Amino acid sequence: MDGKEGQQKTQYRRVPTTVISTTYEEQKMSAGVATIRMVMWMAFKSLNILYIPIFIARKFKRSKICPPVKDEILLLPASELADKIRKQELSSEAVVKAYIARIQEVNPLINAVIEDRFKQAIEDAKYADKLISFGTLSAEELKEKHPLLGVPLTVKGSIEVAHMKITSGMLTRANITAKTDAVTVKYAREAGAIPILTSNIPELCMNWESGNKLKGTTKNPHNTTRTPGGSSGGEASLLASACSVIGIGSDVGGSLRLPAHFCGVWGHKPSPGVVSYIGHYPSCKNEEVWKAVFTLGPMARYATDLKLLLEVIVEPEMKDCLMLNEPVNLKDVRVFFMEDIESSLTTKVSDDCLEALHQVIDHFNTLCYNNCKKVKLPLMKHAPEIAALNLLDID
């Protein structure tokens, strides 16, 4: 580092930088496009200024955090819960009741639940325990046929769960009930998972926060003055507060990944087409466009459960394509990263995020034989506008 960089509070390790040039970079933007960009920049900066009093007021608002977890059942990954249930070391009924008790304790703080099915879930758990006690199938056979047997599952409120409301946060859909399960929920049930509730979302899943006029606003369990993100914010808040261990979310532009990031849990957006989106509301008239950008995916409190749930909800014909159980030779893995996109429509990346990024890069350099490279993509600064225009083009 040079002298100026060395004086900075946070210091980062130098890594090779690759500049990816493009002929488009050398072309001047037309006067019309430049004007639109300037107007958008001024609008966003004005919004930032207008929100300053709100942010200042929130500083004086008393924040709350969720009470600590007392039941050790709530600290086990779904994979361990399923294993203990199969071996009759834990009963599914005890697990489901533990989660119900936690939800009843915490939800008044975070407001993450749309509708629950606690009574039916307890009956489902009793049935799972009976199935195991019959001894017809061994623990290994149960693992093969019902890998999530007896494990509670939460589902984003825009995904159909039979006999539960599917409002998508809209007042006009307040009394609409799903007649059947979404395909992903159907697969999860077949694997033995027990849906216990649907979680809160923004209206039509069109916000990076999770609030609507039917159920109000969901809060971040780490600090109730903060947002859990959106649109799968209810799921992320439940997972982070130990009210859920696995869940199903949906994603176009970060809807299950951003809430996971905001709440410190895990969300994975599979490649579109791998997981069925049938049974999600809202949908799109242009099916070809929709299936190219939209998908449902797994969310989990523990990273180890992402693969387990993805294998359950993935379309059967796509399982072999994913090669989830194939070993990866890390020597062949190359990692490229950026520190900022330098867009006029985004805020500067914080030092905390940069520090975390470089911790990850250091870790990957150890695993991947120093195959990490910092890249500069000049046109990436246009990414927010391009993404917004693509979304607006969906009918």
mmCIF file of N, CA and C in Angstrom, residues 281-328:
data_model
loop_
_atom_site.group_PDB
_atom_site.id
_atom_site.type_symbol
_atom_site.label_atom_id
_atom_site.label_comp_id
_atom_site.label_asym_id
_atom_site.label_seq_id
_atom_site.Cartn_x
_atom_site.Cartn_y
_atom_site.Cartn_z
ATOM 1 N N TYR A 281 -47.811 -16.567 -6.182
ATOM 2 C CA TYR A 281 -48.555 -15.382 -6.617
ATOM 3 C C TYR A 281 -47.851 -14.145 -6.062
ATOM 4 N N PRO A 282 -47.516 -13.156 -6.911
ATOM 5 C CA PRO A 282 -47.918 -12.998 -8.297
ATOM 6 C C PRO A 282 -47.072 -13.816 -9.270
ATOM 7 N N SER A 283 -47.634 -13.955 -10.480
ATOM 8 C CA SER A 283 -46.930 -14.630 -11.557
ATOM 9 C C SER A 283 -46.794 -13.648 -12.719
ATOM 10 N N CYS A 284 -46.597 -14.159 -13.922
ATOM 11 C CA CYS A 284 -46.357 -13.309 -15.081
ATOM 12 C C CYS A 284 -47.069 -13.888 -16.297
ATOM 13 N N LYS A 285 -47.615 -13.017 -17.136
ATOM 14 C CA LYS A 285 -48.303 -13.475 -18.343
ATOM 15 C C LYS A 285 -47.329 -14.105 -19.337
ATOM 16 N N ASN A 286 -46.150 -13.520 -19.433
ATOM 17 C CA ASN A 286 -45.137 -14.025 -20.368
ATOM 18 C C ASN A 286 -44.310 -15.092 -19.662
ATOM 19 N N GLU A 287 -44.696 -16.340 -19.834
ATOM 20 C CA GLU A 287 -44.059 -17.439 -19.112
ATOM 21 C C GLU A 287 -42.582 -17.577 -19.455
ATOM 22 N N GLU A 288 -42.220 -17.335 -20.703
ATOM 23 C CA GLU A 288 -40.824 -17.483 -21.113
ATOM 24 C C GLU A 288 -39.924 -16.479 -20.390
ATOM 25 N N VAL A 289 -40.408 -15.247 -20.282
ATOM 26 C CA VAL A 289 -39.636 -14.221 -19.577
ATOM 27 C C VAL A 289 -39.558 -14.549 -18.091
ATOM 28 N N TRP A 290 -40.701 -14.948 -17.529
ATOM 29 C CA TRP A 290 -40.789 -15.199 -16.087
ATOM 30 C C TRP A 290 -39.858 -16.327 -15.650
ATOM 31 N N LYS A 291 -39.883 -17.421 -16.374
ATOM 32 C CA LYS A 291 -39.073 -18.563 -15.957
ATOM 33 C C LYS A 291 -37.584 -18.340 -16.204
ATOM 34 N N ALA A 292 -37.247 -17.287 -16.947
ATOM 35 C CA ALA A 292 -35.838 -16.973 -17.184
ATOM 36 C C ALA A 292 -35.228 -16.148 -16.052
ATOM 37 N N VAL A 293 -36.087 -15.515 -15.232
ATOM 38 C CA VAL A 293 -35.554 -14.635 -14.184
ATOM 39 C C VAL A 293 -36.026 -14.996 -12.778
ATOM 40 N N PHE A 294 -37.143 -15.707 -12.676
ATOM 41 C CA PHE A 294 -37.774 -15.931 -11.366
ATOM 42 C C PHE A 294 -37.637 -17.381 -10.916
ATOM 43 N N THR A 295 -37.470 -17.565 -9.619
ATOM 44 C CA THR A 295 -37.415 -18.923 -9.090
ATOM 45 C C THR A 295 -37.743 -18.932 -7.606
ATOM 46 N N LEU A 296 -38.123 -20.086 -7.118
ATOM 47 C CA LEU A 296 -38.230 -20.326 -5.687
ATOM 48 C C LEU A 296 -36.935 -20.974 -5.222
ATOM 49 N N GLY A 297 -36.648 -20.863 -3.933
ATOM 50 C CA GLY A 297 -35.394 -21.429 -3.448
ATOM 51 C C GLY A 297 -35.397 -21.659 -1.954
ATOM 52 N N PRO A 298 -34.379 -22.368 -1.458
ATOM 53 C CA PRO A 298 -34.301 -22.696 -0.035
ATOM 54 C C PRO A 298 -33.733 -21.555 0.800
ATOM 55 N N MET A 299 -34.224 -21.447 2.024
ATOM 56 C CA MET A 299 -33.653 -20.555 3.023
ATOM 57 C C MET A 299 -33.417 -21.382 4.283
ATOM 58 N N ALA A 300 -32.382 -21.044 5.032
ATOM 59 C CA ALA A 300 -32.045 -21.868 6.193
ATOM 60 C C ALA A 300 -31.261 -21.067 7.223
ATOM 61 N N ARG A 301 -31.374 -21.486 8.483
ATOM 62 C CA ARG A 301 -30.570 -20.860 9.525
ATOM 63 C C ARG A 301 -29.126 -21.345 9.450
ATOM 64 N N TYR A 302 -28.952 -22.571 8.979
ATOM 65 C CA TYR A 302 -27.612 -23.154 8.883
ATOM 66 C C TYR A 302 -27.308 -23.484 7.424
ATOM 67 N N ALA A 303 -26.111 -23.099 6.975
ATOM 68 C CA ALA A 303 -25.734 -23.301 5.574
ATOM 69 C C ALA A 303 -25.823 -24.764 5.166
ATOM 70 N N THR A 304 -25.540 -25.648 6.094
ATOM 71 C CA THR A 304 -25.538 -27.079 5.782
ATOM 72 C C THR A 304 -26.901 -27.586 5.315
ATOM 73 N N ASP A 305 -27.975 -26.845 5.654
ATOM 74 C CA ASP A 305 -29.322 -27.294 5.289
ATOM 75 C C ASP A 305 -29.771 -26.824 3.909
ATOM 76 N N LEU A 306 -29.031 -25.900 3.287
ATOM 77 C CA LEU A 306 -29.432 -25.408 1.967
ATOM 78 C C LEU A 306 -29.460 -26.535 0.939
ATOM 79 N N LYS A 307 -28.403 -27.329 0.920
ATOM 80 C CA LYS A 307 -28.318 -28.435 -0.039
ATOM 81 C C LYS A 307 -29.426 -29.453 0.224
ATOM 82 N N LEU A 308 -29.665 -29.762 1.489
ATOM 83 C CA LEU A 308 -30.698 -30.736 1.853
ATOM 84 C C LEU A 308 -32.065 -30.303 1.345
ATOM 85 N N LEU A 309 -32.432 -29.052 1.587
ATOM 86 C CA LEU A 309 -33.747 -28.575 1.162
ATOM 87 C C LEU A 309 -33.821 -28.410 -0.353
ATOM 88 N N LEU A 310 -32.735 -27.955 -0.971
ATOM 89 C CA LEU A 310 -32.735 -27.809 -2.431
ATOM 90 C C LEU A 310 -32.959 -29.150 -3.113
ATOM 91 N N GLU A 311 -32.318 -30.205 -2.615
ATOM 92 C CA GLU A 311 -32.497 -31.536 -3.200
ATOM 93 C C GLU A 311 -33.945 -32.003 -3.093
ATOM 94 N N VAL A 312 -34.643 -31.517 -2.073
ATOM 95 C CA VAL A 312 -36.042 -31.909 -1.869
ATOM 96 C C VAL A 312 -36.973 -31.173 -2.824
ATOM 97 N N ILE A 313 -36.763 -29.863 -3.015
ATOM 98 C CA ILE A 313 -37.722 -29.068 -3.790
ATOM 99 C C ILE A 313 -37.380 -28.961 -5.272
ATOM 100 N N VAL A 314 -36.204 -29.429 -5.674
ATOM 101 C CA VAL A 314 -35.808 -29.339 -7.075
ATOM 102 C C VAL A 314 -36.679 -30.259 -7.934
ATOM 103 N N GLU A 315 -36.872 -29.881 -9.190
ATOM 104 C CA GLU A 315 -37.607 -30.732 -10.114
ATOM 105 C C GLU A 315 -36.843 -32.045 -10.320
ATOM 106 N N PRO A 316 -37.527 -33.196 -10.269
ATOM 107 C CA PRO A 316 -36.842 -34.499 -10.331
ATOM 108 C C PRO A 316 -35.892 -34.646 -11.515
ATOM 109 N N GLU A 317 -36.307 -34.138 -12.677
ATOM 110 C CA GLU A 317 -35.468 -34.313 -13.867
ATOM 111 C C GLU A 317 -34.222 -33.422 -13.847
ATOM 112 N N MET A 318 -34.159 -32.482 -12.892
ATOM 113 C CA MET A 318 -33.023 -31.571 -12.819
ATOM 114 C C MET A 318 -31.973 -31.996 -11.792
ATOM 115 N N LYS A 319 -32.277 -33.012 -10.996
ATOM 116 C CA LYS A 319 -31.370 -33.396 -9.906
ATOM 117 C C LYS A 319 -29.987 -33.783 -10.410
ATOM 118 N N ASP A 320 -29.944 -34.574 -11.466
ATOM 119 C CA ASP A 320 -28.650 -35.018 -11.985
ATOM 120 C C ASP A 320 -27.851 -33.860 -12.576
ATOM 121 N N CYS A 321 -28.557 -32.876 -13.152
ATOM 122 C CA CYS A 321 -27.874 -31.734 -13.769
ATOM 123 C C CYS A 321 -27.128 -30.896 -12.733
ATOM 124 N N LEU A 322 -27.658 -30.840 -11.517
ATOM 125 C CA LEU A 322 -27.058 -29.992 -10.491
ATOM 126 C C LEU A 322 -25.742 -30.550 -9.958
ATOM 127 N N MET A 323 -25.614 -31.869 -9.981
ATOM 128 C CA MET A 323 -24.390 -32.535 -9.495
ATOM 129 C C MET A 323 -24.011 -32.062 -8.083
ATOM 130 N N LEU A 324 -25.016 -31.978 -7.213
ATOM 131 C CA LEU A 324 -24.789 -31.456 -5.868
ATOM 132 C C LEU A 324 -23.875 -32.338 -5.029
ATOM 133 N N ASN A 325 -23.805 -33.610 -5.366
ATOM 134 C CA ASN A 325 -22.990 -34.531 -4.574
ATOM 135 C C ASN A 325 -21.638 -34.841 -5.210
ATOM 136 N N GLU A 326 -21.330 -34.130 -6.319
ATOM 137 C CA GLU A 326 -20.039 -34.325 -6.976
ATOM 138 C C GLU A 326 -18.956 -33.526 -6.248
ATOM 139 N N PRO A 327 -17.791 -34.120 -5.999
ATOM 140 C CA PRO A 327 -16.706 -33.372 -5.344
ATOM 141 C C PRO A 327 -16.185 -32.260 -6.257
ATOM 142 N N VAL A 328 -15.752 -31.164 -5.657
ATOM 143 C CA VAL A 328 -15.228 -30.020 -6.408
ATOM 144 C C VAL A 328 -13.729 -29.902 -6.161
#
